mmCIF file of C-alpha atoms in Angstrom:
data_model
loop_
_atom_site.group_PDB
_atom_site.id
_atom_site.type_symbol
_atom_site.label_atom_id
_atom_site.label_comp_id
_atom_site.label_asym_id
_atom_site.label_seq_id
_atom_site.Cartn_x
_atom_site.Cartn_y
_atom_site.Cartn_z
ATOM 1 C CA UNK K 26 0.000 0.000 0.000
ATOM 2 C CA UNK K 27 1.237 3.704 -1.058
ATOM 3 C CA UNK K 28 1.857 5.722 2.092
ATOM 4 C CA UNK K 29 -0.748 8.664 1.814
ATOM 5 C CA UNK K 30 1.833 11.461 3.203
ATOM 6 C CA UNK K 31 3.954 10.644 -0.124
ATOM 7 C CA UNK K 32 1.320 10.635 -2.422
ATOM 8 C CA UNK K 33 1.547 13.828 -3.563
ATOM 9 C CA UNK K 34 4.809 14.748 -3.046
ATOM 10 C CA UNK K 35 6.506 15.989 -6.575
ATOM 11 C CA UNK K 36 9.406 13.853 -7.935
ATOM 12 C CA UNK K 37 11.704 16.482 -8.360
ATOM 13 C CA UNK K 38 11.983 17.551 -5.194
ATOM 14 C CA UNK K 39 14.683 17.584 -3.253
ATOM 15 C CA UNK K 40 15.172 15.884 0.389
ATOM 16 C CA UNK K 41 16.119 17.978 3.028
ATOM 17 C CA UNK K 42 19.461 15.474 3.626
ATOM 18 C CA UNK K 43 20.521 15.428 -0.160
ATOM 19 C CA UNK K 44 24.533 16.797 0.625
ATOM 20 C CA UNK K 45 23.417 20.038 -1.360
ATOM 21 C CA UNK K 46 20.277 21.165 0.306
ATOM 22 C CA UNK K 47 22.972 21.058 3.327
ATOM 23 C CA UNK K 48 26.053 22.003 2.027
ATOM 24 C CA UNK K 49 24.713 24.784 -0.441
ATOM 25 C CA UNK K 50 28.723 25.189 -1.226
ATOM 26 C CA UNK K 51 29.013 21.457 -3.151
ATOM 27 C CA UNK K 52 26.633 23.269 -5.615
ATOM 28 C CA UNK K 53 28.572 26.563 -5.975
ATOM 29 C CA UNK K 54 32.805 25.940 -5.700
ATOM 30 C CA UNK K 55 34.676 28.803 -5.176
ATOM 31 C CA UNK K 56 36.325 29.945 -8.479
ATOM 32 C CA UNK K 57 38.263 33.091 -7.559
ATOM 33 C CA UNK K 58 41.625 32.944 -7.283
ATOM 34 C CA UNK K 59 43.732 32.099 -4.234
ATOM 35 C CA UNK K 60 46.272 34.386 -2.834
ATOM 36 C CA UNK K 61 48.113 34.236 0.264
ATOM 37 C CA UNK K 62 49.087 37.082 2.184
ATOM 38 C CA UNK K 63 52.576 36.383 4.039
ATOM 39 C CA UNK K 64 51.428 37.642 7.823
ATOM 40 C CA UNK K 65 55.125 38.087 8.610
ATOM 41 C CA UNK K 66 54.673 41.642 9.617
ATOM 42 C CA UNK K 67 52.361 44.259 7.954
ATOM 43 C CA UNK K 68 48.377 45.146 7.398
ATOM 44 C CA UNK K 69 47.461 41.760 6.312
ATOM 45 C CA UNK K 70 43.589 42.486 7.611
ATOM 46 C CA UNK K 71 43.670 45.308 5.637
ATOM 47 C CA UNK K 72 45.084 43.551 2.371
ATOM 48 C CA UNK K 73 42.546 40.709 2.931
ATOM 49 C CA UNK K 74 39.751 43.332 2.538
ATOM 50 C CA UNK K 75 41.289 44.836 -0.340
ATOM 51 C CA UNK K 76 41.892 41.152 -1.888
ATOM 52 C CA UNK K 77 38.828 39.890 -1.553
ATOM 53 C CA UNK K 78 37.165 43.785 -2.706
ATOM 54 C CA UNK K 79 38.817 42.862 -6.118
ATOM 55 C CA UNK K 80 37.775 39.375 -6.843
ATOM 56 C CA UNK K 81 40.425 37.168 -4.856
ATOM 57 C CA UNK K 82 40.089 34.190 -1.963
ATOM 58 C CA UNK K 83 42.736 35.736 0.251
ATOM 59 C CA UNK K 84 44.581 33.268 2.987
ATOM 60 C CA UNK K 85 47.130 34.061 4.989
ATOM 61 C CA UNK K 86 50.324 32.359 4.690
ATOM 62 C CA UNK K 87 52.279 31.514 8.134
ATOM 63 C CA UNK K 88 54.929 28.772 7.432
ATOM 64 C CA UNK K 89 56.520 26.878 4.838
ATOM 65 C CA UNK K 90 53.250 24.479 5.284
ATOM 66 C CA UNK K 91 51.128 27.165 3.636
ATOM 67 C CA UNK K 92 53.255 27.548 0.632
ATOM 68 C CA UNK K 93 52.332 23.911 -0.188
ATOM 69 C CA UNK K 94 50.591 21.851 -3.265
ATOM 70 C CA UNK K 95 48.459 20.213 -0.728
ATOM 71 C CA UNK K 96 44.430 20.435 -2.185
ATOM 72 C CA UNK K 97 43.122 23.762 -0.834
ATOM 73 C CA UNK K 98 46.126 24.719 -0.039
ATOM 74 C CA UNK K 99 47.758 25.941 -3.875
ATOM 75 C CA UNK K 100 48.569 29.587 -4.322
ATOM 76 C CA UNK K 101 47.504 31.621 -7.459
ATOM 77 C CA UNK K 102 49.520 34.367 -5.921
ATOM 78 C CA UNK K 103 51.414 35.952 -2.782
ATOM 79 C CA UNK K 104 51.525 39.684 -1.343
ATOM 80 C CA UNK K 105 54.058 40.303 0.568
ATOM 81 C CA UNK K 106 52.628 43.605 3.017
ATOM 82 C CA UNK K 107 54.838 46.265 4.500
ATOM 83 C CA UNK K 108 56.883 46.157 7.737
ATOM 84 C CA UNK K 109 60.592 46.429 8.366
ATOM 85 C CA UNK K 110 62.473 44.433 5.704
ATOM 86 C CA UNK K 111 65.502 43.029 7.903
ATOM 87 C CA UNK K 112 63.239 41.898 10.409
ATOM 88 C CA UNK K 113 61.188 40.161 7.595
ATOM 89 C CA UNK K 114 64.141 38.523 6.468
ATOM 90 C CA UNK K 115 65.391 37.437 9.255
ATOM 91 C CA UNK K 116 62.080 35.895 9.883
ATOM 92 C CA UNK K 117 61.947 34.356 6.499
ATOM 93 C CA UNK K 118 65.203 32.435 7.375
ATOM 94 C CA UNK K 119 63.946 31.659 10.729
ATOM 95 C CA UNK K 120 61.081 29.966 9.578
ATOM 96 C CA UNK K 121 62.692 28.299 6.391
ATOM 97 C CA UNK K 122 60.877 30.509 4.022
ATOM 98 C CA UNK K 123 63.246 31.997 2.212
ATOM 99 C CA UNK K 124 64.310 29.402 -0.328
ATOM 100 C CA UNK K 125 60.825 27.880 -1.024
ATOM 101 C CA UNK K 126 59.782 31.401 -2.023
ATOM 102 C CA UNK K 127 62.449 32.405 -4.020
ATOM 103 C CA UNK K 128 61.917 29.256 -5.775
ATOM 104 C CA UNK K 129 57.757 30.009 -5.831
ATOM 105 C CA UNK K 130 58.686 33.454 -7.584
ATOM 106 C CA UNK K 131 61.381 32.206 -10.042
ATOM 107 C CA UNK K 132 59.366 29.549 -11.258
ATOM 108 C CA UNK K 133 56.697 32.560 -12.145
ATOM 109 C CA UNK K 134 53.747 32.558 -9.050
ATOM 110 C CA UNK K 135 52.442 36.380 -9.134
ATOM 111 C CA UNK K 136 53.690 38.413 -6.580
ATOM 112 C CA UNK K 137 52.827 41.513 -5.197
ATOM 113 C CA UNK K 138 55.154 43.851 -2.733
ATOM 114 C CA UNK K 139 54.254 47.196 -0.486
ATOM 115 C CA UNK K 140 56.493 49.013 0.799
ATOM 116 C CA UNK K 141 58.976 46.506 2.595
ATOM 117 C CA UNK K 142 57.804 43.867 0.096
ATOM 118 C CA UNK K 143 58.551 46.335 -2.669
ATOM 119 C CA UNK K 144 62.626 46.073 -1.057
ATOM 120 C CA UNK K 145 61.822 42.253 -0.660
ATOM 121 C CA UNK K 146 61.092 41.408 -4.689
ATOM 122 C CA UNK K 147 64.370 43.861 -5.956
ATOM 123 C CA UNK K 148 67.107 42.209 -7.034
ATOM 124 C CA UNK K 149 68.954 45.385 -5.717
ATOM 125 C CA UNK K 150 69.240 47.119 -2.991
ATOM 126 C CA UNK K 151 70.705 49.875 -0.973
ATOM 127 C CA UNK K 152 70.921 50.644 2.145
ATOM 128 C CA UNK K 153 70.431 47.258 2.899
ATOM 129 C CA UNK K 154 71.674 45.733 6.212
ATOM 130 C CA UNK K 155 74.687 42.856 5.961
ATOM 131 C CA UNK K 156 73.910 39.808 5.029
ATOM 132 C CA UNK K 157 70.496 40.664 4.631
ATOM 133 C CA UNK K 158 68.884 38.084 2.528
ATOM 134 C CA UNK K 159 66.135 39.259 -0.434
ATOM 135 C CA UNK K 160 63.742 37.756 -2.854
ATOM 136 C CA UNK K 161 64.529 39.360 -5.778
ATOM 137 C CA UNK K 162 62.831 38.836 -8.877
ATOM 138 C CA UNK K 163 62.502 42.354 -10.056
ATOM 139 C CA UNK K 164 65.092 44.040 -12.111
ATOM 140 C CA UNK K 165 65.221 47.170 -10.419
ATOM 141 C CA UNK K 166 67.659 49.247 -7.858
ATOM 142 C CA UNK K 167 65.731 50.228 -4.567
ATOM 143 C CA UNK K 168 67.143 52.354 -1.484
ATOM 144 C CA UNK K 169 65.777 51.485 1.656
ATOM 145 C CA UNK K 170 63.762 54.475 3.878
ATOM 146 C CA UNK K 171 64.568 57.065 1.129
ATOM 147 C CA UNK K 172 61.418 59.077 1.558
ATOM 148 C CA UNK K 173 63.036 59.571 5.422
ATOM 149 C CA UNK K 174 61.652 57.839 8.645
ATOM 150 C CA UNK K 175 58.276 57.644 10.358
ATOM 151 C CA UNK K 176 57.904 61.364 10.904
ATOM 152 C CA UNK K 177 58.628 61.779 6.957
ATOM 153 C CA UNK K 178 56.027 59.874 5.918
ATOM 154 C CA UNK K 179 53.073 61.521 3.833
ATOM 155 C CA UNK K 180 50.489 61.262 1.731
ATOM 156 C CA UNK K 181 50.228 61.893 -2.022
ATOM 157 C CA UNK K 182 47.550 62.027 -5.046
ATOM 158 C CA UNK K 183 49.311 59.886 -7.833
ATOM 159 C CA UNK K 184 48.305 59.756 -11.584
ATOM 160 C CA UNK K 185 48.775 56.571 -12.853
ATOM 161 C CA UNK K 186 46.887 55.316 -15.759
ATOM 162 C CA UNK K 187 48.029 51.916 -15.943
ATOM 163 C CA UNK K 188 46.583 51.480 -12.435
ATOM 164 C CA UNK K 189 43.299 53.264 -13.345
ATOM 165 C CA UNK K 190 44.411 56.040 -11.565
ATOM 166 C CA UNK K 191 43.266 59.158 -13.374
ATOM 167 C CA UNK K 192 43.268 63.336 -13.247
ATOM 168 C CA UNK K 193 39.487 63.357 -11.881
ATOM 169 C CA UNK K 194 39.772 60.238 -9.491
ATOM 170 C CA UNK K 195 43.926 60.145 -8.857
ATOM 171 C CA UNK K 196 45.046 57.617 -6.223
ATOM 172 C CA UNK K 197 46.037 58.349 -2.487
ATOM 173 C CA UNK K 198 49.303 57.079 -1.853
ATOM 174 C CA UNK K 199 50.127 57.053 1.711
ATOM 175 C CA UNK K 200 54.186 56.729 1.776
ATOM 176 C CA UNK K 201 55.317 55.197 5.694
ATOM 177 C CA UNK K 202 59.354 54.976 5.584
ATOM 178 C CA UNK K 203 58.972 54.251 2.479
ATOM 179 C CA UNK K 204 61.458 53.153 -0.264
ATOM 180 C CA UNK K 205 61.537 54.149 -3.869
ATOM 181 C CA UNK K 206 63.139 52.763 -7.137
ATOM 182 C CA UNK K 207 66.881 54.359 -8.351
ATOM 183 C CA UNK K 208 67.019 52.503 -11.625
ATOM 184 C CA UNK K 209 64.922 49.864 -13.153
ATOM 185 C CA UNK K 210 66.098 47.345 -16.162
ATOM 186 C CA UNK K 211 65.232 46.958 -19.706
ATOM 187 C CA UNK K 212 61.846 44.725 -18.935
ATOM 188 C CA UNK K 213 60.911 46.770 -15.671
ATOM 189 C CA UNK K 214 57.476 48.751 -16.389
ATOM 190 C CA UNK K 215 57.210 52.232 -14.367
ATOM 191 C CA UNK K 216 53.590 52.312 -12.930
ATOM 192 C CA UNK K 217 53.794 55.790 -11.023
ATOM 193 C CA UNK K 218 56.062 58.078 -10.106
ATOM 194 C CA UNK K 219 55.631 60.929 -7.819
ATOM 195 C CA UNK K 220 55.902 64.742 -8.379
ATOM 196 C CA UNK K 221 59.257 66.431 -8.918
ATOM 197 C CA UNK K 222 58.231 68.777 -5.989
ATOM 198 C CA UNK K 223 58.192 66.658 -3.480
ATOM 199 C CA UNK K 224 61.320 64.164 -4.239
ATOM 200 C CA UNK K 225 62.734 65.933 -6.819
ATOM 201 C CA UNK K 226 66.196 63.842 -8.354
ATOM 202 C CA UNK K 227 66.496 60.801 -9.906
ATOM 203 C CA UNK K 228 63.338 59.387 -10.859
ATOM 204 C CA UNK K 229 60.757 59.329 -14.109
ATOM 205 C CA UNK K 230 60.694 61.707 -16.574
ATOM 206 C CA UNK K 231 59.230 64.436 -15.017
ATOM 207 C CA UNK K 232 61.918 64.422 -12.119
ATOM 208 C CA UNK K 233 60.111 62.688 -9.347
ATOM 209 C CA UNK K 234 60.320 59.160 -7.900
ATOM 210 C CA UNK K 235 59.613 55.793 -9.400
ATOM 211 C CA UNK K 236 56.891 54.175 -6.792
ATOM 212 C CA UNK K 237 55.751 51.593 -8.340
ATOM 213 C CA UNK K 238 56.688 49.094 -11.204
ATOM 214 C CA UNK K 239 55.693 45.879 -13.001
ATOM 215 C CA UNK K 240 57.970 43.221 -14.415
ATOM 216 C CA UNK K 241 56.291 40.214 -15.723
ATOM 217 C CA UNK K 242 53.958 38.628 -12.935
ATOM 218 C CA UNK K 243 55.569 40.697 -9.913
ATOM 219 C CA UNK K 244 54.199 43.939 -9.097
ATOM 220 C CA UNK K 245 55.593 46.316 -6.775
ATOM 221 C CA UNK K 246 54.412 49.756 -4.846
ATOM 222 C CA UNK K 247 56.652 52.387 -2.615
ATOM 223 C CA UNK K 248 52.968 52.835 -0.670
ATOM 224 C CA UNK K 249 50.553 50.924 1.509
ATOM 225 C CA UNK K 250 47.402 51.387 -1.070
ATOM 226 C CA UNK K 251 45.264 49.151 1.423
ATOM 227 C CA UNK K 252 45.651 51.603 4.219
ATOM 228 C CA UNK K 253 43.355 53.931 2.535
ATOM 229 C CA UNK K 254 41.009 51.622 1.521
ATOM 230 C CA UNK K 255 41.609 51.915 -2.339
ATOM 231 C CA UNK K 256 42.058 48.505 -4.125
ATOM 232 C CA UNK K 257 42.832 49.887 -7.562
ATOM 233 C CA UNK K 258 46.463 48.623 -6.899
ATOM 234 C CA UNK K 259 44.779 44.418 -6.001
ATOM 235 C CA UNK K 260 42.618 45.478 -9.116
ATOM 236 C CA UNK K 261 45.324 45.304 -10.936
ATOM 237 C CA UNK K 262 47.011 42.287 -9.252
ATOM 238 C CA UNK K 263 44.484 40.137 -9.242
ATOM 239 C CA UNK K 264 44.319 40.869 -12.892
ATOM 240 C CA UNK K 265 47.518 39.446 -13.300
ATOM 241 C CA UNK K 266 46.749 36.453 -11.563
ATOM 242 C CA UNK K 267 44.073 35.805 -13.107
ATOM 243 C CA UNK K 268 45.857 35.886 -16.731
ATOM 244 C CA UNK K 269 48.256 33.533 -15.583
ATOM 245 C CA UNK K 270 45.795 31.013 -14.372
#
């Protein structure tokens, strides 16, 4: 005999305990692309927000562990946040870091660098302690605290096309000890540079600083754009993770 209380019951319907009516997320995987933040030192809250703002799953990267091929643990790409760059790599080499990154990068993961992380990806660099260890992978000369120390930092609107930074909506670039770029190579792309006023010298081609460049999949900044809440900067890195994925 037909039980009466499934008589009418549609066919198509789905039971309350089929694995997708309870985990909705079996029906719906997350696609965007996975990028570690390195929470060495740094705003890595405030990167997060501007990660995830642009498109990206952001998870923050500890240890060596996190740098793994393990499922749900791949990168599509790193950012490496501000801080003081010989305490980040001393703590690179403390926690065996160092070498797996390097080895991340030269193989072609997208990287982003602020600040610190900007000194961090040059392949150059003055001012630097002894023995202090970098990343490298960008072809580019970079003096450490050139824009003076805490008390010199400031704040600047940039124009900067290629990060959709324009006359009527220019981009705050807050500048915190911040280094800038002496020389770049051949394949090194100049983002930004700032005013001649300001830092007047050595610098682009209207006499101010380079502050941020581009060389294949790294990308590099002078300033903290996730301070101010701006993620024109991730925009544009996420962008280039996503090309290489």
């Amino acid at each position: 005999m037909t039980d009466p209380s499934h008589a009418h019951r549609p066919a198509h319907t789905m039971d309350a305990r089929h694995p997708r009516a309870l985990f909705p997320a079996l029906a719906a995987p997350d696609s965007r692309p996975t990028i570690g933040i390195l929470a060495l030192q740094g705003d890595v809250r405030e990167h997060s927000l501007a990660l995830e703002a642009a498109g990206a799953r952001p998870v923050v990267v500890r240890r060596a562990a996190d740098l793994g091929e393990a499922p749900g643990h791949r990168l599509d790409g790193l950012v490496i946040p501000g801080g003081e760059s010989t305490t980040m790599s001393t703590l690179l080499v403390a926690f065996e870091m160092l070498a797996p990154l390097r080895e991340l990068i030269g193989a072609g993961l997208p990287a982003y660098g602020s600040c610190a992380g900007m000194i961090m990806l040059a392949d150059r660099v003055e001012g630097a302690q002894e023995g202090q260890a970098f990343l490298g992978g960008i072809d580019m000369t970079v003096r450490r605290n050139a824009f003076g120390r805490q008390v010199d930092s400031y704040e600047e609107d940039l124009i900067a096309p290629q990060l959709d930074a324009r006359p009527d909506r220019p981009l705050r670039a807050i500048f915190i000890r911040a280094p800038w770029v002496e020389e770049v190579g051949p394949g090194v792309e100049i983002l930004a540079t700032t005013r001649a006023g300001r830092a007047a010298g050595v610098g682009g081609a209207d006499g101010g600083r380079i502050v941020a460049v581009r060389q294949g999949s790294l990308l590099a900044t002078s300033f903290h754009p996730e301070v101010g809440g701006d993620h024109r900067v991730h925009d544009v890195f996420v962008s280039m993770v996503t090309r290489r994925a």
